[in-house]
mmCIF file of C-alpha atoms and ligand atoms in Angstrom:
data_model
loop_
_atom_site.group_PDB
_atom_site.id
_atom_site.type_symbol
_atom_site.label_atom_id
_atom_site.label_comp_id
_atom_site.label_asym_id
_atom_site.label_seq_id
_atom_site.Cartn_x
_atom_site.Cartn_y
_atom_site.Cartn_z
ATOM 1 C CA MET A 9 9.874 19.943 -11.543
ATOM 2 C CA THR A 10 10.014 16.551 -13.229
ATOM 3 C CA GLN A 11 7.606 15.863 -16.101
ATOM 4 C CA LYS A 12 7.444 12.178 -15.144
ATOM 5 C CA THR A 13 4.814 10.563 -12.942
ATOM 6 C CA VAL A 14 6.145 10.223 -9.388
ATOM 7 C CA ALA A 15 5.084 7.412 -7.035
ATOM 8 C CA LEU A 16 5.641 6.815 -3.315
ATOM 9 C CA ILE A 17 5.391 3.223 -2.133
ATOM 10 C CA THR A 18 5.469 2.792 1.650
ATOM 11 C CA GLY A 19 7.231 -0.206 3.191
ATOM 12 C CA ALA A 20 9.098 -0.725 -0.073
ATOM 13 C CA ASN A 21 12.442 -2.092 1.102
ATOM 14 C CA LYS A 22 11.211 -5.678 0.594
ATOM 15 C CA GLY A 23 8.260 -7.902 -0.249
ATOM 16 C CA LEU A 24 5.287 -6.617 -2.206
ATOM 17 C CA GLY A 25 6.240 -2.955 -1.789
ATOM 18 C CA LEU A 26 9.605 -3.460 -3.463
ATOM 19 C CA GLU A 27 8.039 -5.428 -6.324
ATOM 20 C CA VAL A 28 5.310 -2.795 -6.836
ATOM 21 C CA ALA A 29 8.088 -0.183 -7.016
ATOM 22 C CA ARG A 30 10.018 -2.316 -9.524
ATOM 23 C CA GLN A 31 6.994 -2.818 -11.788
ATOM 24 C CA LEU A 32 5.993 0.867 -11.648
ATOM 25 C CA GLY A 33 9.604 1.852 -12.319
ATOM 26 C CA LYS A 34 9.714 -0.465 -15.342
ATOM 27 C CA GLN A 35 6.671 1.430 -16.663
ATOM 28 C CA GLY A 36 8.714 4.648 -16.530
ATOM 29 C CA LEU A 37 7.462 6.136 -13.269
ATOM 30 C CA VAL A 38 9.897 7.743 -10.853
ATOM 31 C CA VAL A 39 9.629 5.571 -7.758
ATOM 32 C CA VAL A 40 10.316 6.645 -4.193
ATOM 33 C CA LEU A 41 10.750 3.794 -1.741
ATOM 34 C CA GLY A 42 9.502 4.581 1.749
ATOM 35 C CA ALA A 43 11.565 2.612 4.280
ATOM 36 C CA ARG A 44 11.719 2.925 8.039
ATOM 37 C CA ASP A 45 15.282 1.586 7.899
ATOM 38 C CA GLU A 46 17.045 4.018 5.566
ATOM 39 C CA ALA A 47 19.967 1.662 4.880
ATOM 40 C CA LYS A 48 17.618 -1.125 3.761
ATOM 41 C CA GLY A 49 15.702 1.362 1.621
ATOM 42 C CA ALA A 50 18.912 2.674 0.043
ATOM 43 C CA ALA A 51 20.066 -0.874 -0.759
ATOM 44 C CA ALA A 52 16.699 -1.690 -2.365
ATOM 45 C CA ALA A 53 16.740 1.544 -4.415
ATOM 46 C CA ALA A 54 20.293 0.781 -5.572
ATOM 47 C CA GLU A 55 19.147 -2.649 -6.810
ATOM 48 C CA LEU A 56 16.328 -0.998 -8.783
ATOM 49 C CA ARG A 57 18.689 1.570 -10.290
ATOM 50 C CA LYS A 58 20.807 -1.331 -11.608
ATOM 51 C CA GLN A 59 17.658 -2.311 -13.560
ATOM 52 C CA ASN A 60 17.534 1.203 -15.104
ATOM 53 C CA ILE A 61 14.758 2.329 -12.788
ATOM 54 C CA ASP A 62 14.663 5.920 -11.534
ATOM 55 C CA ALA A 63 14.500 4.917 -7.864
ATOM 56 C CA HIS A 64 14.889 7.051 -4.735
ATOM 57 C CA VAL A 65 14.434 6.490 -1.035
ATOM 58 C CA VAL A 66 12.781 8.431 1.764
ATOM 59 C CA LYS A 67 13.061 7.539 5.447
ATOM 60 C CA LEU A 68 9.499 6.738 6.448
ATOM 61 C CA ASP A 69 8.151 4.956 9.480
ATOM 62 C CA VAL A 70 4.436 5.504 8.881
ATOM 63 C CA CYS A 71 3.932 5.650 12.662
ATOM 64 C CA ASN A 72 6.542 8.371 13.136
ATOM 65 C CA LYS A 73 4.992 11.869 13.133
ATOM 66 C CA ASP A 74 8.248 13.609 12.153
ATOM 67 C CA ASP A 75 8.845 11.270 9.210
ATOM 68 C CA VAL A 76 5.306 11.878 7.962
ATOM 69 C CA ALA A 77 5.482 15.655 8.497
ATOM 70 C CA GLN A 78 8.534 16.036 6.239
ATOM 71 C CA LEU A 79 6.963 14.166 3.298
ATOM 72 C CA PRO A 80 5.247 17.085 1.509
ATOM 73 C CA ALA A 81 8.436 19.199 1.513
ATOM 74 C CA PHE A 82 10.477 16.201 0.326
ATOM 75 C CA PHE A 83 8.290 15.725 -2.762
ATOM 76 C CA LYS A 84 7.855 19.456 -3.477
ATOM 77 C CA ASP A 85 11.593 20.162 -3.231
ATOM 78 C CA LYS A 86 12.865 17.065 -5.055
ATOM 79 C CA PHE A 87 10.246 16.526 -7.767
ATOM 80 C CA GLY A 88 7.708 19.365 -7.548
ATOM 81 C CA ARG A 89 4.935 16.782 -7.531
ATOM 82 C CA LEU A 90 3.500 13.458 -6.317
ATOM 83 C CA ASP A 91 1.048 11.491 -8.448
ATOM 84 C CA VAL A 92 0.755 8.016 -6.930
ATOM 85 C CA LEU A 93 0.660 6.824 -3.334
ATOM 86 C CA VAL A 94 0.721 3.093 -2.638
ATOM 87 C CA ASN A 95 -0.035 2.557 1.047
ATOM 88 C CA ASN A 96 1.690 -0.808 1.291
ATOM 89 C CA ALA A 97 3.425 -0.862 4.694
ATOM 90 C CA GLY A 98 1.584 -3.319 6.887
ATOM 91 C CA VAL A 99 1.952 -5.741 9.768
ATOM 92 C CA ALA A 100 0.225 -8.945 10.848
ATOM 93 C CA GLU A 101 0.659 -10.463 14.281
ATOM 94 C CA TRP A 102 -0.034 -14.180 13.951
ATOM 95 C CA ARG A 103 0.106 -15.156 17.583
ATOM 96 C CA ALA A 104 -0.747 -12.115 19.706
ATOM 97 C CA ASP A 105 -4.482 -11.623 20.184
ATOM 98 C CA ASP A 106 -5.188 -8.931 22.744
ATOM 99 C CA VAL A 107 -5.913 -5.224 22.889
ATOM 100 C CA ASP A 108 -2.227 -4.284 22.647
ATOM 101 C CA SER A 109 -1.938 -6.312 19.457
ATOM 102 C CA PHE A 110 -4.997 -4.449 18.095
ATOM 103 C CA ARG A 111 -3.364 -1.113 18.976
ATOM 104 C CA ARG A 112 -0.045 -2.019 17.327
ATOM 105 C CA THR A 113 -1.744 -3.367 14.213
ATOM 106 C CA PHE A 114 -4.071 -0.372 13.823
ATOM 107 C CA GLU A 115 -1.143 2.006 14.408
ATOM 108 C CA THR A 116 0.539 0.818 11.187
ATOM 109 C CA ASN A 117 -2.285 -0.587 9.032
ATOM 110 C CA VAL A 118 -4.812 2.193 9.691
ATOM 111 C CA PHE A 119 -3.461 5.291 11.468
ATOM 112 C CA GLY A 120 -0.167 5.153 9.553
ATOM 113 C CA VAL A 121 -2.045 5.020 6.247
ATOM 114 C CA VAL A 122 -4.360 7.870 7.253
ATOM 115 C CA ALA A 123 -1.465 10.068 8.441
ATOM 116 C CA VAL A 124 0.601 9.556 5.272
ATOM 117 C CA THR A 125 -2.425 10.001 3.014
ATOM 118 C CA TYR A 126 -3.646 13.228 4.618
ATOM 119 C CA ALA A 127 -0.124 14.680 4.645
ATOM 120 C CA LEU A 128 0.195 14.058 0.902
ATOM 121 C CA LEU A 129 -3.398 14.661 -0.181
ATOM 122 C CA PRO A 130 -2.845 18.266 -1.384
ATOM 123 C CA LEU A 131 -0.016 17.126 -3.669
ATOM 124 C CA LEU A 132 -2.007 14.140 -4.937
ATOM 125 C CA GLN A 133 -5.009 16.373 -5.604
ATOM 126 C CA ALA A 134 -2.790 18.787 -7.538
ATOM 127 C CA SER A 135 -1.747 15.932 -9.844
ATOM 128 C CA PRO A 136 -3.617 15.583 -13.150
ATOM 129 C CA ALA A 137 -3.995 11.841 -12.418
ATOM 130 C CA GLY A 138 -3.647 11.253 -8.682
ATOM 131 C CA ARG A 139 -3.948 7.615 -7.609
ATOM 132 C CA ILE A 140 -4.086 6.158 -4.087
ATOM 133 C CA VAL A 141 -3.859 2.405 -3.612
ATOM 134 C CA ASN A 142 -4.416 0.896 -0.188
ATOM 135 C CA HIS A 143 -2.886 -2.553 0.153
ATOM 136 C CA SER A 144 -5.689 -4.337 1.905
ATOM 137 C CA SER A 145 -6.512 -8.055 2.125
ATOM 138 C CA VAL A 146 -9.379 -10.403 1.450
ATOM 139 C CA LEU A 147 -9.133 -10.995 5.218
ATOM 140 C CA GLY A 148 -10.638 -7.497 5.500
ATOM 141 C CA SER A 149 -13.515 -8.336 3.131
ATOM 142 C CA LEU A 150 -16.260 -8.961 5.678
ATOM 143 C CA THR A 151 -18.765 -10.095 3.061
ATOM 144 C CA SER A 152 -16.328 -12.679 1.686
ATOM 145 C CA LEU A 153 -15.537 -13.977 5.171
ATOM 146 C CA GLN A 154 -19.214 -14.136 6.097
ATOM 147 C CA LYS A 155 -20.062 -16.085 2.946
ATOM 148 C CA LYS A 156 -17.010 -18.353 3.112
ATOM 149 C CA PRO A 157 -15.571 -18.538 6.646
ATOM 150 C CA ASP A 158 -13.191 -21.243 5.345
ATOM 151 C CA MET A 159 -11.276 -18.403 3.708
ATOM 152 C CA PHE A 160 -9.801 -17.636 7.106
ATOM 153 C CA GLY A 161 -7.906 -20.927 6.854
ATOM 154 C CA SER A 162 -5.251 -20.818 9.536
ATOM 155 C CA PHE A 163 -5.175 -17.002 9.438
ATOM 156 C CA VAL A 164 -7.670 -16.124 12.135
ATOM 157 C CA MET A 165 -6.175 -12.788 13.195
ATOM 158 C CA PRO A 166 -8.918 -10.524 14.589
ATOM 159 C CA ALA A 167 -6.668 -7.450 14.744
ATOM 160 C CA TYR A 168 -5.510 -7.875 11.131
ATOM 161 C CA THR A 169 -9.036 -8.467 9.801
ATOM 162 C CA ALA A 170 -10.405 -5.490 11.735
ATOM 163 C CA SER A 171 -7.536 -3.259 10.565
ATOM 164 C CA LYS A 172 -7.976 -4.129 6.899
ATOM 165 C CA ALA A 173 -11.761 -3.694 7.161
ATOM 166 C CA ALA A 174 -11.134 -0.247 8.694
ATOM 167 C CA LEU A 175 -8.667 0.506 5.902
ATOM 168 C CA ASN A 176 -11.344 -0.426 3.368
ATOM 169 C CA GLY A 177 -13.716 1.964 5.119
ATOM 170 C CA PHE A 178 -11.129 4.716 4.651
ATOM 171 C CA THR A 179 -10.874 3.841 0.943
ATOM 172 C CA VAL A 180 -14.635 4.137 0.459
ATOM 173 C CA ALA A 181 -14.983 7.376 2.424
ATOM 174 C CA LEU A 182 -12.015 9.121 0.813
ATOM 175 C CA ALA A 183 -13.151 8.069 -2.651
ATOM 176 C CA HIS A 184 -16.595 9.459 -1.892
ATOM 177 C CA LYS A 185 -15.130 12.713 -0.572
ATOM 178 C CA THR A 186 -12.987 13.186 -3.698
ATOM 179 C CA ARG A 187 -15.485 11.895 -6.281
ATOM 180 C CA GLY A 188 -15.711 14.137 -9.312
ATOM 181 C CA THR A 189 -12.012 15.070 -9.056
ATOM 182 C CA ALA A 190 -9.096 13.486 -10.920
ATOM 183 C CA LEU A 191 -8.100 11.500 -7.813
ATOM 184 C CA LYS A 192 -8.898 7.775 -7.626
ATOM 185 C CA VAL A 193 -8.750 5.810 -4.369
ATOM 186 C CA ASN A 194 -8.999 2.020 -4.339
ATOM 187 C CA SER A 195 -8.171 -1.021 -2.202
ATOM 188 C CA ALA A 196 -6.099 -3.928 -3.520
ATOM 189 C CA HIS A 197 -5.959 -7.539 -2.360
ATOM 190 C CA PRO A 198 -2.624 -8.863 -3.640
ATOM 191 C CA GLY A 199 -3.498 -12.550 -3.103
ATOM 192 C CA TRP A 200 -1.728 -14.869 -0.694
ATOM 193 C CA VAL A 201 1.844 -14.098 -1.595
ATOM 194 C CA GLN A 202 5.281 -15.489 -0.652
ATOM 195 C CA THR A 203 6.807 -12.738 1.477
ATOM 196 C CA ASP A 204 7.992 -12.502 5.071
ATOM 197 C CA LEU A 205 4.370 -11.706 5.978
ATOM 198 C CA GLY A 206 2.706 -14.256 3.692
ATOM 199 C CA GLY A 207 5.119 -17.087 4.489
ATOM 200 C CA GLU A 208 6.649 -19.824 2.348
ATOM 201 C CA LYS A 209 3.435 -21.808 1.853
ATOM 202 C CA ALA A 210 1.732 -18.993 -0.064
ATOM 203 C CA PRO A 211 0.818 -20.012 -3.627
ATOM 204 C CA MET A 212 1.636 -16.690 -5.311
ATOM 205 C CA LYS A 213 5.004 -15.141 -6.128
ATOM 206 C CA VAL A 214 5.594 -11.417 -5.519
ATOM 207 C CA VAL A 215 5.722 -10.729 -9.253
ATOM 208 C CA ASP A 216 2.015 -11.666 -9.490
ATOM 209 C CA GLY A 217 1.102 -10.348 -6.045
ATOM 210 C CA ALA A 218 2.193 -6.844 -7.057
ATOM 211 C CA LYS A 219 0.018 -6.756 -10.171
ATOM 212 C CA THR A 220 -3.242 -5.583 -8.555
ATOM 213 C CA ALA A 221 -1.648 -2.561 -6.878
ATOM 214 C CA VAL A 222 0.257 -1.689 -10.048
ATOM 215 C CA MET A 223 -2.940 -1.809 -12.097
ATOM 216 C CA LEU A 224 -4.750 0.468 -9.625
ATOM 217 C CA ALA A 225 -1.776 2.850 -9.434
ATOM 218 C CA THR A 226 -1.869 3.327 -13.205
ATOM 219 C CA LEU A 227 -5.631 3.431 -13.809
ATOM 220 C CA PRO A 228 -6.783 5.370 -16.852
ATOM 221 C CA VAL A 229 -8.880 8.510 -16.473
ATOM 222 C CA ASP A 230 -12.140 6.533 -16.827
ATOM 223 C CA GLY A 231 -11.049 3.919 -14.256
ATOM 224 C CA PRO A 232 -12.933 3.150 -11.042
ATOM 225 C CA THR A 233 -12.666 4.827 -7.652
ATOM 226 C CA GLY A 234 -13.843 3.599 -4.258
ATOM 227 C CA GLN A 235 -13.589 -0.087 -5.148
ATOM 228 C CA PHE A 236 -11.757 -3.224 -4.043
ATOM 229 C CA PHE A 237 -9.948 -5.469 -6.533
ATOM 230 C CA HIS A 238 -7.903 -8.615 -6.888
ATOM 231 C CA LEU A 239 -6.203 -9.061 -10.272
ATOM 232 C CA GLY A 240 -8.883 -7.093 -12.120
ATOM 233 C CA ASP A 241 -11.828 -8.793 -10.374
ATOM 234 C CA PRO A 242 -13.940 -6.686 -7.984
ATOM 235 C CA LEU A 243 -14.160 -7.936 -4.389
ATOM 236 C CA PRO A 244 -17.058 -7.233 -2.026
ATOM 237 C CA TRP A 245 -16.460 -5.142 1.074
HETATM 238 P P1 NAP B 20 6.433 -7.860 4.311
HETATM 239 O O1 NAP B 20 7.288 -8.620 3.361
HETATM 240 O O2 NAP B 20 6.451 -8.203 5.759
HETATM 241 O O3 NAP B 20 6.797 -6.312 4.122
HETATM 242 C C1 NAP B 20 6.153 -5.344 4.910
HETATM 243 C C2 NAP B 20 6.813 -4.010 4.672
HETATM 244 O O4 NAP B 20 6.136 -3.045 5.484
HETATM 245 C C3 NAP B 20 8.289 -3.984 5.075
HETATM 246 O O5 NAP B 20 9.007 -3.155 4.189
HETATM 247 C C4 NAP B 20 8.240 -3.373 6.463
HETATM 248 O O6 NAP B 20 9.441 -2.721 6.837
HETATM 249 C C5 NAP B 20 7.135 -2.355 6.233
HETATM 250 N N1 NAP B 20 6.596 -1.796 7.461
HETATM 251 C C6 NAP B 20 6.002 -2.411 8.501
HETATM 252 N N2 NAP B 20 5.674 -1.518 9.449
HETATM 253 C C7 NAP B 20 6.067 -0.304 8.980
HETATM 254 C C8 NAP B 20 6.012 1.015 9.489
HETATM 255 N N3 NAP B 20 5.505 1.300 10.700
HETATM 256 N N4 NAP B 20 6.479 2.030 8.715
HETATM 257 C C9 NAP B 20 7.003 1.774 7.505
HETATM 258 N N5 NAP B 20 7.127 0.552 6.992
HETATM 259 C C10 NAP B 20 6.658 -0.481 7.732
HETATM 260 O O7 NAP B 20 4.890 -7.917 3.884
HETATM 261 P P2 NAP B 20 4.172 -8.014 2.445
HETATM 262 O O8 NAP B 20 3.625 -9.382 2.329
HETATM 263 O O9 NAP B 20 5.057 -7.474 1.411
HETATM 264 O O10 NAP B 20 2.924 -7.059 2.713
HETATM 265 C C11 NAP B 20 2.754 -5.796 2.098
HETATM 266 C C12 NAP B 20 1.291 -5.389 2.258
HETATM 267 O O11 NAP B 20 0.441 -6.332 1.588
HETATM 268 C C13 NAP B 20 0.801 -5.337 3.708
HETATM 269 O O12 NAP B 20 -0.048 -4.227 3.893
HETATM 270 C C14 NAP B 20 0.019 -6.630 3.854
HETATM 271 O O13 NAP B 20 -0.986 -6.554 4.847
HETATM 272 C C15 NAP B 20 -0.578 -6.775 2.462
HETATM 273 N N6 NAP B 20 -0.964 -8.166 2.138
HETATM 274 C C16 NAP B 20 -0.019 -9.150 2.031
HETATM 275 C C17 NAP B 20 -0.428 -10.446 1.729
HETATM 276 C C18 NAP B 20 0.546 -11.587 1.561
HETATM 277 O O14 NAP B 20 0.111 -12.739 1.377
HETATM 278 N N7 NAP B 20 1.840 -11.357 1.585
HETATM 279 C C19 NAP B 20 -1.793 -10.738 1.569
HETATM 280 C C20 NAP B 20 -2.728 -9.713 1.701
HETATM 281 C C21 NAP B 20 -2.294 -8.427 1.985
HETATM 282 P P3 NAP B 20 10.620 -3.518 7.640
HETATM 283 O O15 NAP B 20 11.383 -4.308 6.611
HETATM 284 O O16 NAP B 20 11.407 -2.404 8.234
HETATM 285 O O17 NAP B 20 9.952 -4.396 8.655
#
């Protein structure tokens, strides 16, 4: 069993997930990149290892039951532990707006997160400092959108907003269920960030976009649980 803190970041072959893995790795954590395309995950992990990061890869499509089922054994056998789970894998369908688009979006952004989290919860609860970070979005902050509908901008995606609001509900409920234990569960809004999902017009670079999740993944023992943050500032649900 490794003495180091071990983190799984889902959807970590590119974008925010890869940068979260890089920043956690630079802090000395062992990072495991979840990637549904193993070759892309292996290439990303190899790049991190060149930066002296202890990086590994696990084949993980969060919607694939077999991939999810093998996760606990993977972490027990390879590291004897799991301390941090960053539920980062996510999709946004800009154009489709129908019930099938809702189903596809919820499959990854909600059910995928729930499946991975519940599979790994016993290991995370066995950790002396378990941390779960759900990569949400301000587009799932219903209070923010109600107060300032302009925040939607050109991103009026009902399925995405509903999925991130549901994800936030999971954060609150799981934090409540585990309150009083060492585990902390929080939602992160990375900002509008230049990635394949965020697009080129986004004002933030990934290096800054990753900071909120990294902060929540490394919270001290007296840190918050069941809250929603962007760069250290609390967001309303
Ligand atoms: P991205 O560049 O499109 O990367 C998304 C990652 O998720 C990719 O690695 C992708 O894998 C993976 N993924 C998608 N479906 C998956 C599945 N079923 N199983 C496993 N992996 C899957 O997006 P990003 O901007 O980095 O977004 C990361 C997270 O931040 C998402 O949850 C997103 O909603 C959230 N977020 C982003 C922004 C922004 O402005 N960028 C703003 C708010 C919130 P493939 O490479 O195989 O497709």
